[in-house]
Amino acid sequence: GAVVSQHPSRVICKSGTSVKIECRSLDFQATTMFWYRQFPKKSLMLMATSNEGSKATYEQGVEKDKFLINHASLTLSTLTVTSAHPEDSSFYICSAPFSGSHLNEQFFGPGTRLTVL
Amino acid sequence: GENVEQHPSTLSVQEGDSAVIKCTYSDSASNYFPWYKQELGKRPQLIIDIRSNVGEKKDQRIAVTLNKTAKHFSLHITETQPEDSAVYFCAASGWGGGNKLTFGTGTQLKVEL
């Protein structure tokens, strides 16, 4: 089946630093990947759509200069949280649609727990 | 854009009883409706999905129904077991939205012995 990995699984950083999160499709190519953020006991909120070879598409209210997305290859998308602050502490999850499966099905990474001190 | 509402937010049932979770969506162009189970600190796991050309789908103890006219869909779990306890999310997507998923607010299901 389609597998999506994320790295790191957990990160703790100081306020003001930048953190990079990687999302990889391990056994398939993904021209599109999605980044979600999930606060405790809340739903997954789409932050942006990562597009291989072009700029990411951000959802309303998401600061593109704070959450930098780079889709460097057909198997890798990165999310960089710049100048992180405690309110950025959250669970970040990526997903990728797998065209080998039926249409629209998304495969999720295991998530990255970010804690900003 | 798409808006998905989900009810109830919490649901407590006795082991062996049935559980029903309901969602409504706003975008008539949505054509794919998955349901996810998420355990604490884990990724969402797809448990069942349905497409707009189907009214009902069943997989063992889990079933989903879709009413396109009313724009609502429901998850039915029969013979609930303690291991069914988790948070369940409905979602909707469609070609018009670039396949991106819009999630419901989630339902905390607790199956009591």
Coordinates of N, CA and C in Angstrom, one line a residue:
Chain A
G1 N 0.8 -1.2 0.0 CA 0.0 0.0 0.0 C 0.9 1.3 0.0
A2 N 0.2 2.4 -0.2 CA 0.9 3.7 -0.2 C 1.3 4.1 1.2
V3 N 2.6 4.5 1.4 CA 3.1 4.9 2.7 C 3.7 6.3 2.6
V4 N 3.3 7.1 3.6 CA 3.8 8.4 3.8 C 4.5 8.5 5.1
S5 N 5.7 9.1 5.1 CA 6.5 9.2 6.3 C 6.7 10.7 6.6
Q6 N 6.9 11.0 7.9 CA 7.2 12.4 8.3 C 8.4 12.3 9.2
H7 N 9.2 13.4 9.2 CA 10.3 13.5 10.0 C 10.6 15.0 10.4
P8 N 10.8 15.3 11.7 CA 10.8 14.4 12.8 C 9.4 14.0 13.3
S9 N 9.3 13.1 14.2 CA 8.0 12.8 14.8 C 7.7 13.7 15.9
R10 N 8.8 14.2 16.5 CA 8.6 15.1 17.7 C 9.7 16.1 17.7
V11 N 9.4 17.4 18.0 CA 10.5 18.4 18.0 C 10.1 19.4 19.1
I12 N 11.1 19.8 19.9 CA 10.9 20.9 20.9 C 11.9 21.9 20.5
C13 N 11.5 23.2 20.4 CA 12.4 24.2 20.1 C 12.2 25.5 20.9
K14 N 13.1 26.4 20.8 CA 12.9 27.6 21.5 C 12.2 28.6 20.7
S15 N 11.5 29.5 21.3 CA 10.8 30.6 20.6 C 11.7 31.4 19.7
G16 N 11.4 31.7 18.5 CA 12.2 32.4 17.6 C 13.0 31.6 16.6
T17 N 13.1 30.3 16.9 CA 13.8 29.5 15.9 C 12.9 29.0 14.8
S18 N 13.6 28.4 13.8 CA 12.8 27.8 12.7 C 12.9 26.3 12.7
V19 N 11.8 25.7 12.3 CA 11.8 24.2 12.4 C 11.3 23.7 11.0
K20 N 12.0 22.7 10.5 CA 11.7 22.1 9.2 C 11.1 20.7 9.4
I21 N 10.0 20.4 8.8 CA 9.3 19.1 8.9 C 9.3 18.6 7.4
E22 N 9.7 17.3 7.3 CA 9.7 16.6 6.0 C 8.5 15.7 5.9
C23 N 8.0 15.6 4.7 CA 6.9 14.6 4.4 C 7.4 13.9 3.1
R24 N 7.4 12.6 3.2 CA 7.9 11.8 2.1 C 6.9 10.7 1.7
S25 N 6.6 10.6 0.4 CA 5.9 9.4 -0.1 C 6.9 8.4 -0.4
L26 N 6.8 7.2 0.2 CA 7.9 6.2 0.2 C 7.8 5.3 -1.0
D27 N 6.6 5.0 -1.5 CA 6.5 4.0 -2.6 C 5.6 4.5 -3.7
F28 N 5.5 5.8 -3.8 CA 4.7 6.4 -4.9 C 5.1 7.8 -5.1
Q29 N 4.8 8.4 -6.2 CA 5.1 9.8 -6.5 C 3.8 10.6 -6.2
A30 N 4.1 11.8 -5.7 CA 3.0 12.7 -5.3 C 3.3 14.1 -5.8
T31 N 2.5 14.5 -6.9 CA 2.7 15.8 -7.4 C 2.0 16.9 -6.4
T32 N 1.1 16.4 -5.6 CA 0.5 17.2 -4.6 C 0.5 16.6 -3.3
M33 N 0.8 17.4 -2.3 CA 0.7 17.0 -0.9 C 0.0 18.0 -0.1
F34 N -0.6 17.6 1.0 CA -1.4 18.6 1.8 C -0.8 18.6 3.2
W35 N -0.8 19.8 3.8 CA -0.3 20.0 5.1 C -1.5 20.5 6.0
Y36 N -1.6 19.7 7.1 CA -2.7 20.0 8.1 C -2.1 20.4 9.5
R37 N -2.8 21.1 10.2 CA -2.5 21.4 11.6 C -3.6 21.0 12.5
Q38 N -3.3 20.4 13.6 CA -4.3 19.9 14.5 C -4.0 20.3 16.0
F39 N -4.8 21.1 16.5 CA -4.6 21.5 17.9 C -5.3 20.4 18.8
P40 N -4.9 20.4 20.1 CA -5.4 19.3 21.0 C -7.0 19.3 21.0
K41 N -7.5 18.2 20.8 CA -9.0 17.9 20.9 C -9.7 18.7 19.8
K42 N -9.0 19.0 18.7 CA -9.6 19.8 17.6 C -9.5 18.9 16.3
S43 N -10.1 19.5 15.3 CA -10.1 18.8 14.0 C -8.8 19.1 13.2
L44 N -8.6 18.4 12.1 CA -7.5 18.8 11.2 C -7.9 19.9 10.4
M45 N -7.1 20.9 10.3 CA -7.3 22.1 9.5 C -6.3 22.2 8.4
L46 N -6.8 22.2 7.2 CA -5.8 22.3 6.1 C -5.1 23.7 6.1
M47 N -3.8 23.6 6.0 CA -3.0 24.8 6.0 C -2.7 25.2 4.5
A48 N -2.2 24.2 3.7 CA -1.8 24.6 2.4 C -1.7 23.3 1.5
T49 N -1.7 23.5 0.2 CA -1.5 22.5 -0.7 C -0.2 22.7 -1.3
S50 N 0.7 21.6 -1.2 CA 2.0 21.7 -1.8 C 2.0 21.1 -3.2
N51 N 2.6 21.9 -4.1 CA 2.6 21.5 -5.5 C 4.0 21.3 -6.0
E52 N 4.3 20.2 -6.5 CA 5.6 19.9 -7.1 C 5.9 20.8 -8.3
G53 N 7.0 21.5 -8.2 CA 7.4 22.4 -9.3 C 6.7 23.8 -9.3
S54 N 5.9 24.1 -8.4 CA 5.2 25.4 -8.4 C 5.0 25.8 -6.9
K55 N 4.4 27.0 -6.8 CA 4.2 27.5 -5.4 C 3.1 26.8 -4.8
A56 N 3.2 26.8 -3.4 CA 2.1 26.2 -2.6 C 0.9 27.1 -2.6
T57 N -0.2 26.5 -2.4 CA -1.5 27.2 -2.3 C -1.9 27.2 -0.8
Y58 N -2.0 28.4 -0.3 CA -2.3 28.5 1.2 C -3.8 28.8 1.4
E59 N -4.3 28.2 2.5 CA -5.7 28.5 2.9 C -5.8 29.8 3.5
Q60 N -7.0 30.3 3.5 CA -7.2 31.7 4.0 C -6.8 31.7 5.5
G61 N -6.1 32.8 5.8 CA -5.6 32.9 7.2 C -4.3 32.3 7.6
V62 N -3.7 31.6 6.7 CA -2.4 31.0 6.9 C -1.3 31.8 6.3
E63 N -0.4 32.2 7.1 CA 0.7 33.2 6.6 C 1.7 32.4 5.8
K64 N 1.8 32.7 4.6 CA 2.8 32.0 3.7 C 4.2 32.3 4.1
D65 N 4.5 33.5 4.6 CA 5.9 33.8 5.0 C 6.3 33.1 6.3
K66 N 5.3 32.7 7.1 CA 5.6 32.0 8.3 C 5.7 30.5 8.1
F67 N 4.9 30.0 7.3 CA 4.9 28.6 7.0 C 5.3 28.4 5.6
L68 N 6.6 28.1 5.4 CA 7.2 28.0 4.1 C 7.1 26.6 3.6
I69 N 6.6 26.4 2.4 CA 6.5 25.0 1.9 C 7.3 24.9 0.6
N70 N 8.0 23.8 0.5 CA 8.8 23.5 -0.7 C 8.6 22.1 -1.1
H71 N 8.1 21.9 -2.3 CA 7.9 20.6 -2.8 C 9.0 20.3 -3.8
A72 N 10.1 19.8 -3.2 CA 11.4 19.7 -4.0 C 11.4 18.6 -5.0
S73 N 10.7 17.6 -4.8 CA 10.7 16.5 -5.7 C 9.3 15.8 -5.7
L74 N 9.1 14.8 -6.5 CA 7.9 14.1 -6.5 C 7.6 13.2 -5.3
T75 N 8.6 13.1 -4.4 CA 8.4 12.3 -3.2 C 8.6 13.1 -1.9
L76 N 8.9 14.4 -2.0 CA 9.3 15.1 -0.8 C 8.7 16.5 -0.8
S77 N 8.0 16.8 0.3 CA 7.5 18.2 0.6 C 8.0 18.6 2.0
T78 N 8.4 19.8 2.1 CA 8.9 20.3 3.5 C 8.1 21.5 3.9
L79 N 7.8 21.5 5.2 CA 7.1 22.6 5.8 C 8.1 23.2 6.8
T80 N 8.4 24.5 6.7 CA 9.3 25.2 7.6 C 8.5 26.2 8.4
V81 N 8.4 26.0 9.7 CA 7.8 27.0 10.6 C 8.9 28.0 11.0
T82 N 8.7 29.2 10.5 CA 9.8 30.2 10.7 C 9.4 31.0 12.0
S83 N 10.5 31.4 12.7 CA 10.3 32.2 13.9 C 9.1 31.7 14.8
A84 N 9.3 30.4 15.2 CA 8.2 29.8 15.9 C 8.0 30.4 17.2
H85 N 6.7 30.4 17.6 CA 6.2 30.9 18.9 C 5.4 29.9 19.5
P86 N 5.2 30.0 20.8 CA 4.4 29.0 21.6 C 3.0 28.7 20.9
E87 N 2.4 29.7 20.3 CA 1.1 29.4 19.7 C 1.2 28.6 18.5
D88 N 2.4 28.3 18.0 CA 2.6 27.4 16.8 C 2.7 26.0 17.3
S89 N 2.7 25.8 18.6 CA 2.8 24.4 19.1 C 1.5 23.7 18.6
S90 N 1.7 22.5 18.0 CA 0.6 21.8 17.4 C 1.1 20.5 16.9
F91 N 0.1 19.7 16.3 CA 0.4 18.5 15.6 C 0.3 18.8 14.2
Y92 N 1.4 18.6 13.4 CA 1.4 18.9 12.0 C 1.4 17.5 11.2
I93 N 0.4 17.4 10.3 CA 0.3 16.1 9.6 C 0.2 16.5 8.1
C94 N 0.9 15.7 7.3 CA 0.9 15.8 5.8 C 0.1 14.6 5.3
S95 N -0.4 14.8 4.1 CA -1.0 13.7 3.4 C -0.8 13.8 1.9
A96 N -0.9 12.7 1.2 CA -0.7 12.7 -0.3 C -1.8 11.8 -0.9
P97 N -2.3 12.2 -2.0 CA -3.3 11.4 -2.7 C -2.5 10.3 -3.6
F98 N -2.9 9.1 -3.6 CA -2.2 8.1 -4.3 C -3.1 7.7 -5.5
S99 N -2.6 8.0 -6.7 CA -3.4 7.8 -7.9 C -3.6 6.3 -8.2
G100 N -2.8 5.4 -7.6 CA -2.9 4.0 -7.8 C -4.1 3.4 -7.0
S101 N -4.6 4.2 -6.1 CA -5.8 3.8 -5.3 C -7.0 4.4 -6.0
H102 N -8.2 4.3 -5.5 CA -9.3 4.9 -6.1 C -9.2 6.5 -5.9
L103 N -9.8 7.2 -6.7 CA -9.6 8.6 -6.7 C -9.9 9.3 -5.4
N104 N -9.1 10.3 -5.1 CA -9.2 11.1 -3.9 C -8.7 10.5 -2.6
E105 N -8.4 9.2 -2.5 CA -8.0 8.7 -1.3 C -6.7 9.3 -0.9
Q106 N -6.6 9.8 0.4 CA -5.4 10.4 0.9 C -4.7 9.5 1.8
F107 N -3.4 9.5 1.8 CA -2.6 8.7 2.8 C -1.9 9.7 3.7
F108 N -2.0 9.5 4.9 CA -1.5 10.4 5.9 C -0.1 10.0 6.5
G109 N 0.7 11.0 6.7 CA 1.9 10.7 7.5 C 1.6 10.5 8.9
P110 N 2.6 10.1 9.7 CA 2.3 9.9 11.2 C 2.2 11.1 12.0
G111 N 2.5 12.3 11.4 CA 2.4 13.5 12.2 C 3.7 13.9 12.9
T112 N 3.8 15.2 13.1 CA 5.0 15.8 13.9 C 4.4 16.6 15.0
R113 N 4.8 16.3 16.2 CA 4.4 17.1 17.4 C 5.4 18.2 17.6
L114 N 5.0 19.4 17.4 CA 5.9 20.6 17.6 C 5.5 21.3 18.9
T115 N 6.5 21.4 19.7 CA 6.4 22.2 21.0 C 7.4 23.3 21.0
V116 N 6.9 24.5 21.1 CA 7.7 25.7 21.1 C 7.7 26.3 22.5
L117 N 8.9 26.4 23.1 CA 9.0 26.8 24.5 C 9.1 28.3 24.6
Chain B
G1 N -15.9 28.0 0.0 CA -15.4 26.7 0.1 C -16.3 25.8 0.8
E2 N -15.8 24.6 1.0 CA -16.6 23.5 1.6 C -16.7 23.7 3.1
N3 N -17.8 23.4 3.7 CA -18.0 23.4 5.2 C -18.6 22.1 5.6
V4 N -18.0 21.5 6.5 CA -18.5 20.2 7.0 C -18.9 20.3 8.5
E5 N -20.1 19.9 8.8 CA -20.5 19.9 10.2 C -20.7 18.5 10.7
Q6 N -20.4 18.2 11.9 CA -20.4 16.9 12.4 C -21.1 16.8 13.8
H7 N -22.0 15.8 14.0 CA -22.7 15.7 15.3 C -22.8 14.2 15.6
P8 N -22.8 13.8 16.9 CA -22.5 14.7 18.1 C -21.0 14.9 18.3
S9 N -20.6 15.7 19.2 CA -19.2 15.9 19.5 C -18.7 14.8 20.4
T10 N -19.6 14.3 21.2 CA -19.2 13.1 22.1 C -20.4 12.1 22.0
L11 N -20.0 10.9 22.1 CA -21.0 9.8 22.1 C -20.5 8.7 23.0
S12 N -21.4 8.3 23.9 CA -21.1 7.2 24.8 C -22.1 6.1 24.6
V13 N -21.6 4.9 24.3 CA -22.6 3.8 24.1 C -22.1 2.6 25.0
Q14 N -23.0 1.7 25.2 CA -22.6 0.4 25.9 C -22.1 -0.6 24.8
E15 N -21.2 -1.4 25.3 CA -20.6 -2.4 24.4 C -21.7 -3.2 23.8
G16 N -21.7 -3.4 22.5 CA -22.7 -4.2 21.8 C -23.8 -3.3 21.1
D17 N -23.9 -2.1 21.6 CA -24.9 -1.2 21.0 C -24.4 -0.6 19.7
S18 N -25.2 0.1 19.0 CA -24.8 0.7 17.7 C -24.5 2.2 18.0
A19 N -23.7 2.8 17.2 CA -23.3 4.2 17.2 C -23.5 4.8 15.9
V20 N -24.1 6.0 15.9 CA -24.3 6.7 14.6 C -23.8 8.1 14.7
I21 N -23.0 8.5 13.7 CA -22.4 9.9 13.7 C -22.9 10.5 12.4
K22 N -23.3 11.7 12.4 CA -23.9 12.4 11.2 C -23.0 13.6 10.8
C23 N -23.0 13.8 9.5 CA -22.3 15.0 9.0 C -23.1 15.6 7.8
T24 N -23.0 16.9 7.7 CA -23.6 17.6 6.6 C -22.5 18.4 5.9
Y25 N -22.6 18.6 4.6 CA -21.7 19.3 3.8 C -22.4 20.4 3.0
S26 N -21.6 21.4 2.6 CA -22.3 22.5 1.9 C -22.0 22.6 0.4
D27 N -20.9 22.0 -0.1 CA -20.6 22.1 -1.5 C -21.2 20.9 -2.3
S28 N -22.1 21.2 -3.1 CA -22.8 20.2 -3.9 C -21.8 19.5 -4.9
A29 N -20.6 20.1 -5.1 CA -19.6 19.6 -6.0 C -18.8 18.5 -5.4
S30 N -18.9 18.4 -4.1 CA -18.1 17.3 -3.3 C -18.6 16.0 -3.8
N31 N -17.6 15.1 -4.0 CA -18.0 13.7 -4.5 C -17.3 12.6 -3.8
Y32 N -16.6 12.9 -2.7 CA -15.9 11.8 -2.0 C -16.0 12.1 -0.5
F33 N -16.4 11.1 0.2 CA -16.7 11.3 1.7 C -16.1 10.2 2.5
P34 N -14.9 10.4 3.0 CA -14.3 9.4 3.8 C -14.5 9.6 5.3
W35 N -14.4 8.5 6.1 CA -14.5 8.6 7.5 C -13.2 8.1 8.1
Y36 N -12.7 8.8 9.1 CA -11.4 8.4 9.7 C -11.6 8.2 11.2
K37 N -10.7 7.3 11.7 CA -10.6 7.0 13.1 C -9.3 7.5 13.5
Q38 N -9.2 8.3 14.6 CA -7.9 8.8 15.0 C -7.8 8.5 16.5
E39 N -6.7 7.8 16.9 CA -6.4 7.6 18.2 C -5.4 8.6 18.7
L40 N -5.3 8.8 20.0 CA -4.5 10.0 20.5 C -3.1 9.9 20.0
G41 N -2.7 11.0 19.4 CA -1.3 11.2 19.0 C -0.9 10.4 17.7
K42 N -2.0 9.8 17.1 CA -1.7 9.1 15.8 C -2.3 9.7 14.6
R43 N -1.9 9.2 13.5 CA -2.5 9.7 12.2 C -3.9 9.2 12.0
P44 N -4.7 10.0 11.3 CA -6.1 9.5 11.0 C -6.0 8.2 10.1
Q45 N -6.9 7.2 10.4 CA -6.9 6.0 9.7 C -8.2 5.9 9.0
L46 N -8.2 5.7 7.7 CA -9.4 5.6 6.9 C -10.1 4.3 7.3
I47 N -11.4 4.4 7.6 CA -12.1 3.2 8.0 C -13.2 2.8 6.9
I48 N -13.7 3.8 6.2 CA -14.6 3.6 5.2 C -14.8 4.9 4.4
D49 N -15.2 4.8 3.1 CA -15.4 6.0 2.3 C -16.5 5.7 1.3
I50 N -17.1 6.7 0.8 CA -18.2 6.6 -0.1 C -18.1 7.7 -1.2
R51 N -18.5 7.3 -2.4 CA -18.5 8.3 -3.4 C -19.9 8.7 -3.8
S52 N -20.1 9.8 -4.5 CA -21.4 10.4 -4.6 C -22.3 9.6 -5.5
N53 N -21.8 8.7 -6.2 CA -22.6 7.8 -7.1 C -23.2 6.6 -6.4
V54 N -22.9 6.5 -5.1 CA -23.4 5.4 -4.3 C -24.1 5.9 -3.1
G55 N -25.2 5.2 -2.7 CA -26.0 5.7 -1.5 C -25.6 5.1 -0.2
E56 N -25.0 3.8 -0.3 CA -24.7 3.1 0.9 C -23.6 2.2 0.7
K57 N -22.7 2.0 1.7 CA -21.6 1.1 1.6 C -21.4 0.5 3.0
K58 N -21.1 -0.8 2.9 CA -21.0 -1.5 4.2 C -19.7 -2.4 4.2
D59 N -19.0 -2.4 5.4 CA -17.8 -3.2 5.5 C -17.9 -3.8 6.9
Q60 N -18.3 -5.0 7.0 CA -18.5 -5.7 8.3 C -19.3 -4.9 9.3
R61 N -18.8 -4.4 10.4 CA -19.6 -3.7 11.3 C -19.8 -2.2 11.0
I62 N -19.2 -1.8 10.0 CA -19.2 -0.3 9.7 C -20.0 -0.1 8.4
A63 N -20.8 0.9 8.4 CA -21.6 1.3 7.2 C -21.6 2.8 7.1
V64 N -21.7 3.3 5.9 CA -21.9 4.7 5.6 C -23.0 4.9 4.6
T65 N -23.9 5.9 4.9 CA -25.0 6.2 4.0 C -24.8 7.7 3.5
L66 N -25.2 7.9 2.3 CA -25.1 9.3 1.7 C -26.4 9.7 1.1
N67 N -26.8 10.9 1.5 CA -28.0 11.5 0.9 C -27.5 12.8 0.1
K68 N -27.3 12.6 -1.2 CA -26.8 13.8 -1.9 C -27.8 15.0 -1.9
T69 N -29.0 14.7 -2.0 CA -30.0 15.7 -2.1 C -30.0 16.6 -0.8
A70 N -29.9 15.9 0.3 CA -29.9 16.7 1.6 C -28.5 17.0 2.0
K71 N -27.5 16.6 1.3 CA -26.1 16.8 1.5 C -25.7 16.4 3.0
H72 N -26.1 15.2 3.3 CA -25.6 14.6 4.5 C -25.2 13.2 4.4
F73 N -24.3 12.8 5.2 CA -23.9 11.4 5.3 C -23.6 10.9 6.7
S74 N -23.7 9.7 6.9 CA -23.7 9.1 8.3 C -22.8 7.9 8.4
L75 N -22.2 7.7 9.5 CA -21.4 6.5 9.9 C -22.2 5.7 10.9
H76 N -22.3 4.4 10.6 CA -23.0 3.5 11.5 C -22.0 2.4 11.9
I77 N -21.9 2.3 13.2 CA -21.1 1.2 13.7 C -22.0 0.3 14.6
T78 N -22.0 -1.0 14.2 CA -22.9 -1.9 15.0 C -22.0 -2.8 15.9
E79 N -22.6 -3.4 16.8 CA -21.9 -4.3 17.8 C -20.6 -3.6 18.3
T80 N -20.7 -2.5 18.8 CA -19.5 -1.7 19.2 C -18.7 -2.5 20.3
Q81 N -17.4 -2.3 20.2 CA -16.5 -2.9 21.1 C -15.6 -1.9 21.7
P82 N -15.0 -2.1 22.9 CA -14.2 -1.1 23.5 C -13.1 -0.6 22.6
E83 N -12.5 -1.4 21.7 CA -11.5 -0.9 20.8 C -12.0 0.1 19.7
D84 N -13.3 0.2 19.7 CA -13.9 1.2 18.8 C -13.8 2.6 19.4
S85 N -13.4 2.7 20.6 CA -13.3 4.0 21.3 C -12.2 4.8 20.7
A86 N -12.5 6.0 20.2 CA -11.5 6.9 19.5 C -12.3 8.1 19.1
V87 N -11.6 9.0 18.4 CA -12.2 10.2 17.7 C -12.4 9.8 16.3
Y88 N -13.6 10.1 15.8 CA -14.0 9.8 14.4 C -14.2 11.2 13.7
F89 N -13.7 11.3 12.5 CA -13.8 12.5 11.7 C -14.5 12.1 10.3
C90 N -15.4 12.9 9.9 CA -15.9 12.8 8.6 C -15.2 13.8 7.8
A91 N -15.2 13.7 6.5 CA -14.5 14.7 5.6 C -15.2 14.6 4.2
A92 N -14.9 15.7 3.5 CA -15.5 15.8 2.1 C -14.5 16.4 1.2
S93 N -14.5 15.9 -0.1 CA -13.6 16.6 -1.0 C -14.2 16.4 -2.4
G94 N -13.7 17.1 -3.4 CA -14.2 17.0 -4.7 C -13.2 17.6 -5.7
W95 N -13.4 17.3 -7.0 CA -12.5 17.8 -8.0 C -12.4 19.3 -8.0
G96 N -13.5 20.0 -7.7 CA -13.5 21.4 -7.7 C -12.6 22.0 -6.6
G97 N -12.4 21.3 -5.6 CA -11.5 21.7 -4.5 C -10.1 21.2 -4.6
G98 N -9.8 20.6 -5.7 CA -8.4 20.1 -5.9 C -8.1 18.9 -5.1
N99 N -9.2 18.1 -4.7 CA -9.1 16.9 -3.9 C -8.7 17.2 -2.4
K100 N -8.6 18.4 -2.0 CA -8.3 18.6 -0.6 C -9.5 18.3 0.2
L101 N -9.2 17.7 1.4 CA -10.2 17.3 2.3 C -10.6 18.4 3.3
T102 N -11.9 18.5 3.5 CA -12.4 19.4 4.6 C -13.0 18.5 5.6
F103 N -12.5 18.6 6.8 CA -12.9 17.7 7.9 C -14.0 18.3 8.7
G104 N -14.8 17.3 9.3 CA -15.8 17.7 10.3 C -15.0 17.9 11.6
T105 N -15.8 18.3 12.6 CA -15.2 18.7 13.9 C -14.8 17.6 14.8
G106 N -15.3 16.4 14.4 CA -14.9 15.2 15.2 C -15.9 14.7 16.2
T107 N -15.9 13.4 16.5 CA -16.8 12.8 17.5 C -16.0 11.9 18.4
Q108 N -16.0 12.2 19.6 CA -15.3 11.3 20.6 C -16.2 10.2 21.0
L109 N -15.9 9.0 20.5 CA -16.8 7.8 20.8 C -16.2 7.1 21.9
K110 N -17.0 6.8 22.9 CA -16.5 6.0 24.1 C -17.5 4.8 24.2
V111 N -16.9 3.6 24.1 CA -17.7 2.4 24.2 C -17.4 1.8 25.6
E112 N -18.4 1.8 26.4 CA -18.3 1.4 27.8 C -18.7 -0.1 28.0
L113 N -17.9 -0.7 28.9 CA -18.2 -2.2 29.2 C -19.5 -2.3 30.0

